[in-house]
Amino acid sequence: GENVEQHPSTLSVQEGDSAVIKCTYSDSASNYFPWYKQELGKGPQLIIDIRSNVGEKKDQRIAVTLNKTAKHFSLHITETQPEDSAVYFCAALSSGGSYIPTFGRGTSLIVHP
Amino acid sequence: EAGVVQSPRYKIIEKKQPVAFWCNPISGHNTLYWYRQNLGQGPELLIRYENEEAVDDSQLPKDRFSAERLKGVDSTLKIQPAELGDSAVYLCASSSGTGAGTEAFFGQGTRLTVV
């Protein structure tokens, strides 16, 4: 089955700095990669996603990049704000299986004012 | 529009006791998921329903866990008897289908503590 590795587990930045979270996946059949943000006491919420036929996608201050050859994808947050503080999860879905997302272990992002 | 509703939010039980969680998905969503999230980890799928049919339950510990989705809407997840290692957040999610770009919406979860 799919295996998703996520790094770092904790990321601490100053407000205004950029933050980068990286994930790798194992199943070459995976073709959809969503990113979720989970705030304390809440369920994960989709913030951005990317499909395998696209190398990069941007939405305001967040962007995702995908390298299919290397099987890794990254989340980039620019001009971080304290409200960006949360746990971020990457996930990968394979069209070859039951199309269930496999999640990474999460990155706790702390943005200091 | 209401999101995915789960209850209770918190539950503390003694080991060997039974416990049940309830989920009301977003109206019209045929696909329903139950995930378990251990502390410091990502969600792990327990079971997926397409309408009332369980189509993916390979990760559900069937000796103590059971789930049902009667009438293809609300769902309950039960643990009997609970063990200390079952302490986790149990998340329910729903989607309008499966496939690339189909967003799964999560509830707030039920935090279970087994003592």
PDB file of C-alpha atoms in Angstrom:
ATOM      1  CA  GLY A   1       0.000   0.000   0.000  1.00  0.00           C
ATOM      2  CA  GLU A   2       0.874   3.671  -0.053  1.00  0.00           C
ATOM      3  CA  ASN A   3       3.339   5.100   2.457  1.00  0.00           C
ATOM      4  CA  VAL A   4       3.614   8.842   3.011  1.00  0.00           C
ATOM      5  CA  GLU A   5       6.525  10.376   4.903  1.00  0.00           C
ATOM      6  CA  GLN A   6       6.290  13.975   6.103  1.00  0.00           C
ATOM      7  CA  HIS A   7       8.996  16.321   7.411  1.00  0.00           C
ATOM      8  CA  PRO A   8       9.609  18.164   9.612  1.00  0.00           C
ATOM      9  CA  SER A   9       7.405  17.091  12.504  1.00  0.00           C
ATOM     10  CA  THR A  10       7.691  20.551  14.044  1.00  0.00           C
ATOM     11  CA  LEU A  11       8.422  23.872  12.346  1.00  0.00           C
ATOM     12  CA  SER A  12       8.839  27.143  14.182  1.00  0.00           C
ATOM     13  CA  VAL A  13       9.076  30.420  12.227  1.00  0.00           C
ATOM     14  CA  GLN A  14       8.795  34.127  12.819  1.00  0.00           C
ATOM     15  CA  GLU A  15       5.801  35.997  11.472  1.00  0.00           C
ATOM     16  CA  GLY A  16       6.454  37.046   7.903  1.00  0.00           C
ATOM     17  CA  ASP A  17       8.903  34.237   7.186  1.00  0.00           C
ATOM     18  CA  SER A  18       8.216  31.392   4.773  1.00  0.00           C
ATOM     19  CA  ALA A  19       7.497  27.820   5.795  1.00  0.00           C
ATOM     20  CA  VAL A  20       8.090  24.677   3.759  1.00  0.00           C
ATOM     21  CA  ILE A  21       6.759  21.207   4.545  1.00  0.00           C
ATOM     22  CA  LYS A  22       7.899  18.231   2.515  1.00  0.00           C
ATOM     23  CA  CYS A  23       6.334  14.847   1.830  1.00  0.00           C
ATOM     24  CA  THR A  24       7.354  11.758  -0.071  1.00  0.00           C
ATOM     25  CA  TYR A  25       5.158   8.927  -1.265  1.00  0.00           C
ATOM     26  CA  SER A  26       5.837   5.384  -2.359  1.00  0.00           C
ATOM     27  CA  ASP A  27       3.058   4.385  -4.768  1.00  0.00           C
ATOM     28  CA  SER A  28       3.780   5.558  -8.292  1.00  0.00           C
ATOM     29  CA  ALA A  29       0.058   5.162  -9.058  1.00  0.00           C
ATOM     30  CA  SER A  30      -0.830   8.000  -6.675  1.00  0.00           C
ATOM     31  CA  ASN A  31      -2.191  10.902  -8.658  1.00  0.00           C
ATOM     32  CA  TYR A  32      -3.878  13.271  -6.221  1.00  0.00           C
ATOM     33  CA  PHE A  33      -2.218  15.055  -3.321  1.00  0.00           C
ATOM     34  CA  PRO A  34      -4.306  17.137  -0.910  1.00  0.00           C
ATOM     35  CA  TRP A  35      -3.011  19.164   2.011  1.00  0.00           C
ATOM     36  CA  TYR A  36      -5.037  19.579   5.193  1.00  0.00           C
ATOM     37  CA  LYS A  37      -4.815  22.063   8.034  1.00  0.00           C
ATOM     38  CA  GLN A  38      -5.954  20.936  11.469  1.00  0.00           C
ATOM     39  CA  GLU A  39      -6.489  23.483  14.199  1.00  0.00           C
ATOM     40  CA  LEU A  40      -6.695  22.479  17.839  1.00  0.00           C
ATOM     41  CA  GLY A  41      -9.920  20.633  18.614  1.00  0.00           C
ATOM     42  CA  LYS A  42     -11.062  20.548  15.014  1.00  0.00           C
ATOM     43  CA  GLY A  43     -11.047  18.089  12.177  1.00  0.00           C
ATOM     44  CA  PRO A  44      -8.663  18.449   9.224  1.00  0.00           C
ATOM     45  CA  GLN A  45      -9.702  20.946   6.558  1.00  0.00           C
ATOM     46  CA  LEU A  46      -8.554  20.869   2.943  1.00  0.00           C
ATOM     47  CA  ILE A  47      -6.485  23.950   2.081  1.00  0.00           C
ATOM     48  CA  ILE A  48      -5.008  23.098  -1.297  1.00  0.00           C
ATOM     49  CA  ASP A  49      -4.496  20.104  -3.548  1.00  0.00           C
ATOM     50  CA  ILE A  50      -2.579  19.145  -6.655  1.00  0.00           C
ATOM     51  CA  ARG A  51      -3.039  16.492  -9.314  1.00  0.00           C
ATOM     52  CA  SER A  52      -0.266  14.491 -10.894  1.00  0.00           C
ATOM     53  CA  ASN A  53      -0.560  16.241 -14.255  1.00  0.00           C
ATOM     54  CA  VAL A  54       0.388  19.568 -12.658  1.00  0.00           C
ATOM     55  CA  GLY A  55       3.787  20.540 -11.284  1.00  0.00           C
ATOM     56  CA  GLU A  56       2.776  23.531  -9.215  1.00  0.00           C
ATOM     57  CA  LYS A  57      -0.341  25.197  -7.900  1.00  0.00           C
ATOM     58  CA  LYS A  58      -0.709  28.452  -6.030  1.00  0.00           C
ATOM     59  CA  ASP A  59      -3.500  30.001  -3.986  1.00  0.00           C
ATOM     60  CA  GLN A  60      -2.641  33.380  -2.458  1.00  0.00           C
ATOM     61  CA  ARG A  61       0.026  32.718   0.188  1.00  0.00           C
ATOM     62  CA  ILE A  62       0.135  28.957  -0.184  1.00  0.00           C
ATOM     63  CA  ALA A  63       1.559  26.873  -2.989  1.00  0.00           C
ATOM     64  CA  VAL A  64       2.213  23.218  -3.628  1.00  0.00           C
ATOM     65  CA  THR A  65       4.822  21.655  -5.859  1.00  0.00           C
ATOM     66  CA  LEU A  66       4.958  18.090  -7.121  1.00  0.00           C
ATOM     67  CA  ASN A  67       7.882  16.117  -8.484  1.00  0.00           C
ATOM     68  CA  LYS A  68       6.471  12.850  -9.814  1.00  0.00           C
ATOM     69  CA  THR A  69       9.852  11.455 -10.782  1.00  0.00           C
ATOM     70  CA  ALA A  70      11.193  11.857  -7.273  1.00  0.00           C
ATOM     71  CA  LYS A  71       7.807  11.103  -5.691  1.00  0.00           C
ATOM     72  CA  HIS A  72       7.809  14.110  -3.462  1.00  0.00           C
ATOM     73  CA  PHE A  73       5.573  17.114  -2.987  1.00  0.00           C
ATOM     74  CA  SER A  74       5.837  20.201  -0.840  1.00  0.00           C
ATOM     75  CA  LEU A  75       3.689  22.876   0.758  1.00  0.00           C
ATOM     76  CA  HIS A  76       4.994  26.422   0.759  1.00  0.00           C
ATOM     77  CA  ILE A  77       3.483  29.148   2.923  1.00  0.00           C
ATOM     78  CA  THR A  78       4.772  32.681   2.397  1.00  0.00           C
ATOM     79  CA  GLU A  79       4.382  35.703   4.664  1.00  0.00           C
ATOM     80  CA  THR A  80       3.314  33.489   7.552  1.00  0.00           C
ATOM     81  CA  GLN A  81       0.861  34.842  10.097  1.00  0.00           C
ATOM     82  CA  PRO A  82       0.101  33.666  13.648  1.00  0.00           C
ATOM     83  CA  GLU A  83      -3.229  32.258  12.448  1.00  0.00           C
ATOM     84  CA  ASP A  84      -1.297  29.883  10.202  1.00  0.00           C
ATOM     85  CA  SER A  85      -0.238  28.050  13.365  1.00  0.00           C
ATOM     86  CA  ALA A  86      -1.750  24.559  13.163  1.00  0.00           C
ATOM     87  CA  VAL A  87      -0.909  20.981  12.248  1.00  0.00           C
ATOM     88  CA  TYR A  88      -0.574  20.394   8.518  1.00  0.00           C
ATOM     89  CA  PHE A  89      -1.047  16.981   6.904  1.00  0.00           C
ATOM     90  CA  CYS A  90      -0.128  15.882   3.434  1.00  0.00           C
ATOM     91  CA  ALA A  91      -1.932  12.970   1.821  1.00  0.00           C
ATOM     92  CA  ALA A  92      -1.713  10.875  -1.303  1.00  0.00           C
ATOM     93  CA  LEU A  93      -4.439   9.031  -3.169  1.00  0.00           C
ATOM     94  CA  SER A  94      -3.966   6.301  -5.710  1.00  0.00           C
ATOM     95  CA  SER A  95      -6.314   5.691  -8.585  1.00  0.00           C
ATOM     96  CA  GLY A  96      -5.059   2.132  -8.644  1.00  0.00           C
ATOM     97  CA  GLY A  97      -6.569   1.275  -5.306  1.00  0.00           C
ATOM     98  CA  SER A  98      -9.716   2.211  -3.467  1.00  0.00           C
ATOM     99  CA  TYR A  99      -8.837   5.909  -3.712  1.00  0.00           C
ATOM    100  CA  ILE A 100      -8.535   6.385   0.022  1.00  0.00           C
ATOM    101  CA  PRO A 101      -6.158   9.116   1.220  1.00  0.00           C
ATOM    102  CA  THR A 102      -3.068   7.990   3.074  1.00  0.00           C
ATOM    103  CA  PHE A 103      -1.933  10.733   5.428  1.00  0.00           C
ATOM    104  CA  GLY A 104       1.503  11.786   6.571  1.00  0.00           C
ATOM    105  CA  ARG A 105       2.185  12.097  10.270  1.00  0.00           C
ATOM    106  CA  GLY A 106       1.701  15.842  10.320  1.00  0.00           C
ATOM    107  CA  THR A 107       3.786  18.969  10.850  1.00  0.00           C
ATOM    108  CA  SER A 108       3.097  21.264  13.757  1.00  0.00           C
ATOM    109  CA  LEU A 109       3.692  24.795  12.456  1.00  0.00           C
ATOM    110  CA  ILE A 110       4.215  27.516  15.036  1.00  0.00           C
ATOM    111  CA  VAL A 111       4.313  31.115  13.837  1.00  0.00           C
ATOM    112  CA  HIS A 112       5.704  33.491  16.434  1.00  0.00           C
ATOM    113  CA  PRO A 113       4.394  37.092  16.372  1.00  0.00           C
TER     114      PRO A 113
ATOM    115  CA  GLU B   1     -25.095  24.361   5.365  1.00  0.00           C
ATOM    116  CA  ALA B   2     -24.148  22.240   8.358  1.00  0.00           C
ATOM    117  CA  GLY B   3     -20.913  20.339   8.176  1.00  0.00           C
ATOM    118  CA  VAL B   4     -20.208  16.838   9.398  1.00  0.00           C
ATOM    119  CA  VAL B   5     -21.606  16.502  12.911  1.00  0.00           C
ATOM    120  CA  GLN B   6     -20.138  14.103  15.422  1.00  0.00           C
ATOM    121  CA  SER B   7     -21.124  13.276  18.972  1.00  0.00           C
ATOM    122  CA  PRO B   8     -20.076  13.120  21.647  1.00  0.00           C
ATOM    123  CA  ARG B   9     -17.072  15.470  21.492  1.00  0.00           C
ATOM    124  CA  TYR B  10     -15.377  13.781  24.418  1.00  0.00           C
ATOM    125  CA  LYS B  11     -15.773  10.416  26.076  1.00  0.00           C
ATOM    126  CA  ILE B  12     -13.965   8.898  29.033  1.00  0.00           C
ATOM    127  CA  ILE B  13     -14.592   5.255  29.824  1.00  0.00           C
ATOM    128  CA  GLU B  14     -13.002   2.480  31.777  1.00  0.00           C
ATOM    129  CA  LYS B  15     -11.337  -0.334  29.898  1.00  0.00           C
ATOM    130  CA  LYS B  16     -13.549  -3.250  28.962  1.00  0.00           C
ATOM    131  CA  GLN B  17     -16.568  -0.969  28.723  1.00  0.00           C
ATOM    132  CA  PRO B  18     -18.438  -0.411  25.448  1.00  0.00           C
ATOM    133  CA  VAL B  19     -18.559   2.940  23.668  1.00  0.00           C
ATOM    134  CA  ALA B  20     -20.336   4.282  20.607  1.00  0.00           C
ATOM    135  CA  PHE B  21     -19.747   7.287  18.378  1.00  0.00           C
ATOM    136  CA  TRP B  22     -22.272   8.886  16.093  1.00  0.00           C
ATOM    137  CA  CYS B  23     -21.812  10.743  12.816  1.00  0.00           C
ATOM    138  CA  ASN B  24     -24.187  12.746  10.656  1.00  0.00           C
ATOM    139  CA  PRO B  25     -22.569  13.471   7.275  1.00  0.00           C
ATOM    140  CA  ILE B  26     -23.206  16.405   5.002  1.00  0.00           C
ATOM    141  CA  SER B  27     -26.566  16.066   3.304  1.00  0.00           C
ATOM    142  CA  GLY B  28     -26.269  14.303  -0.038  1.00  0.00           C
ATOM    143  CA  HIS B  29     -22.822  12.847   0.605  1.00  0.00           C
ATOM    144  CA  ASN B  30     -22.889   9.172  -0.282  1.00  0.00           C
ATOM    145  CA  THR B  31     -19.390   8.388   0.914  1.00  0.00           C
ATOM    146  CA  LEU B  32     -18.679   8.266   4.635  1.00  0.00           C
ATOM    147  CA  TYR B  33     -15.359   7.527   6.340  1.00  0.00           C
ATOM    148  CA  TRP B  34     -14.348   6.710   9.883  1.00  0.00           C
ATOM    149  CA  TYR B  35     -10.746   7.519  10.773  1.00  0.00           C
ATOM    150  CA  ARG B  36      -8.742   7.064  13.942  1.00  0.00           C
ATOM    151  CA  GLN B  37      -6.118   9.671  14.798  1.00  0.00           C
ATOM    152  CA  ASN B  38      -3.582   8.815  17.451  1.00  0.00           C
ATOM    153  CA  LEU B  39      -1.774  11.625  19.221  1.00  0.00           C
ATOM    154  CA  GLY B  40       0.845  13.202  16.988  1.00  0.00           C
ATOM    155  CA  GLN B  41      -0.098  11.198  13.935  1.00  0.00           C
ATOM    156  CA  GLY B  42      -2.197  11.519  10.829  1.00  0.00           C
ATOM    157  CA  PRO B  43      -5.658  10.015  10.456  1.00  0.00           C
ATOM    158  CA  GLU B  44      -5.828   6.324   9.612  1.00  0.00           C
ATOM    159  CA  LEU B  45      -8.827   4.902   7.806  1.00  0.00           C
ATOM    160  CA  LEU B  46     -10.955   2.402   9.709  1.00  0.00           C
ATOM    161  CA  ILE B  47     -13.873   1.963   7.327  1.00  0.00           C
ATOM    162  CA  ARG B  48     -15.445   3.572   4.267  1.00  0.00           C
ATOM    163  CA  TYR B  49     -19.090   3.429   3.266  1.00  0.00           C
ATOM    164  CA  GLU B  50     -20.670   3.985  -0.104  1.00  0.00           C
ATOM    165  CA  ASN B  51     -24.272   4.627   0.858  1.00  0.00           C
ATOM    166  CA  GLU B  52     -25.087   1.801   3.296  1.00  0.00           C
ATOM    167  CA  GLU B  53     -22.427  -0.583   2.027  1.00  0.00           C
ATOM    168  CA  ALA B  54     -19.065  -0.946   3.746  1.00  0.00           C
ATOM    169  CA  VAL B  55     -16.663  -1.071   0.794  1.00  0.00           C
ATOM    170  CA  ASP B  56     -13.333  -0.792   2.607  1.00  0.00           C
ATOM    171  CA  ASP B  57     -13.023  -2.138   6.152  1.00  0.00           C
ATOM    172  CA  SER B  58      -9.681  -3.892   5.964  1.00  0.00           C
ATOM    173  CA  GLN B  59      -8.224  -1.712   8.740  1.00  0.00           C
ATOM    174  CA  LEU B  60     -11.139  -2.154  11.138  1.00  0.00           C
ATOM    175  CA  PRO B  61     -10.254  -4.437  14.098  1.00  0.00           C
ATOM    176  CA  LYS B  62     -13.288  -6.608  13.713  1.00  0.00           C
ATOM    177  CA  ASP B  63     -12.884  -8.459  16.978  1.00  0.00           C
ATOM    178  CA  ARG B  64     -13.925  -5.375  18.939  1.00  0.00           C
ATOM    179  CA  PHE B  65     -14.943  -2.696  16.458  1.00  0.00           C
ATOM    180  CA  SER B  66     -18.184  -2.561  14.507  1.00  0.00           C
ATOM    181  CA  ALA B  67     -19.860   0.061  12.390  1.00  0.00           C
ATOM    182  CA  GLU B  68     -23.133   0.542  10.660  1.00  0.00           C
ATOM    183  CA  ARG B  69     -24.742   3.028   8.338  1.00  0.00           C
ATOM    184  CA  LEU B  70     -28.382   2.166   8.209  1.00  0.00           C
ATOM    185  CA  LYS B  71     -30.331   3.904   5.447  1.00  0.00           C
ATOM    186  CA  GLY B  72     -27.076   5.255   4.067  1.00  0.00           C
ATOM    187  CA  VAL B  73     -27.076   8.467   6.093  1.00  0.00           C
ATOM    188  CA  ASP B  74     -26.019   8.527   9.756  1.00  0.00           C
ATOM    189  CA  SER B  75     -23.391   6.147  10.982  1.00  0.00           C
ATOM    190  CA  THR B  76     -22.299   4.717  14.313  1.00  0.00           C
ATOM    191  CA  LEU B  77     -18.954   3.255  15.279  1.00  0.00           C
ATOM    192  CA  LYS B  78     -18.824   0.968  18.287  1.00  0.00           C
ATOM    193  CA  ILE B  79     -16.017  -0.482  20.350  1.00  0.00           C
ATOM    194  CA  GLN B  80     -16.724  -3.380  22.675  1.00  0.00           C
ATOM    195  CA  PRO B  81     -14.838  -3.930  24.848  1.00  0.00           C
ATOM    196  CA  ALA B  82     -12.566  -0.867  24.811  1.00  0.00           C
ATOM    197  CA  GLU B  83      -8.852  -1.230  25.527  1.00  0.00           C
ATOM    198  CA  LEU B  84      -6.341   1.334  26.757  1.00  0.00           C
ATOM    199  CA  GLY B  85      -4.786   1.475  23.289  1.00  0.00           C
ATOM    200  CA  ASP B  86      -8.073   2.631  21.788  1.00  0.00           C
ATOM    201  CA  SER B  87      -7.567   6.099  23.256  1.00  0.00           C
ATOM    202  CA  ALA B  88      -7.525   8.410  20.235  1.00  0.00           C
ATOM    203  CA  VAL B  89      -9.603  10.905  18.307  1.00  0.00           C
ATOM    204  CA  TYR B  90     -12.186   9.246  16.066  1.00  0.00           C
ATOM    205  CA  LEU B  91     -12.935  11.334  13.008  1.00  0.00           C
ATOM    206  CA  CYS B  92     -15.845  11.005  10.649  1.00  0.00           C
ATOM    207  CA  ALA B  93     -15.671  12.458   7.144  1.00  0.00           C
ATOM    208  CA  SER B  94     -17.976  12.536   4.162  1.00  0.00           C
ATOM    209  CA  SER B  95     -17.669  13.287   0.480  1.00  0.00           C
ATOM    210  CA  SER B  96     -19.866  13.372  -2.589  1.00  0.00           C
ATOM    211  CA  GLY B  97     -17.876  10.540  -4.104  1.00  0.00           C
ATOM    212  CA  THR B  98     -14.341   9.306  -4.515  1.00  0.00           C
ATOM    213  CA  GLY B  99     -11.736  10.372  -6.998  1.00  0.00           C
ATOM    214  CA  ALA B 100      -9.206  13.071  -7.651  1.00  0.00           C
ATOM    215  CA  GLY B 101     -10.455  16.422  -6.489  1.00  0.00           C
ATOM    216  CA  THR B 102     -13.320  15.042  -4.427  1.00  0.00           C
ATOM    217  CA  GLU B 103     -12.948  16.809  -1.121  1.00  0.00           C
ATOM    218  CA  ALA B 104     -13.550  14.922   2.095  1.00  0.00           C
ATOM    219  CA  PHE B 105     -15.070  17.088   4.817  1.00  0.00           C
ATOM    220  CA  PHE B 106     -14.198  16.150   8.370  1.00  0.00           C
ATOM    221  CA  GLY B 107     -16.148  16.482  11.573  1.00  0.00           C
ATOM    222  CA  GLN B 108     -14.574  17.784  14.771  1.00  0.00           C
ATOM    223  CA  GLY B 109     -14.006  14.280  16.046  1.00  0.00           C
ATOM    224  CA  THR B 110     -14.691  12.409  19.257  1.00  0.00           C
ATOM    225  CA  ARG B 111     -11.795  12.271  21.688  1.00  0.00           C
ATOM    226  CA  LEU B 112     -11.884   8.932  23.464  1.00  0.00           C
ATOM    227  CA  THR B 113      -9.923   8.331  26.638  1.00  0.00           C
ATOM    228  CA  VAL B 114      -9.853   4.805  28.004  1.00  0.00           C
ATOM    229  CA  VAL B 115      -8.691   4.574  31.618  1.00  0.00           C
TER     230      VAL B 115
END
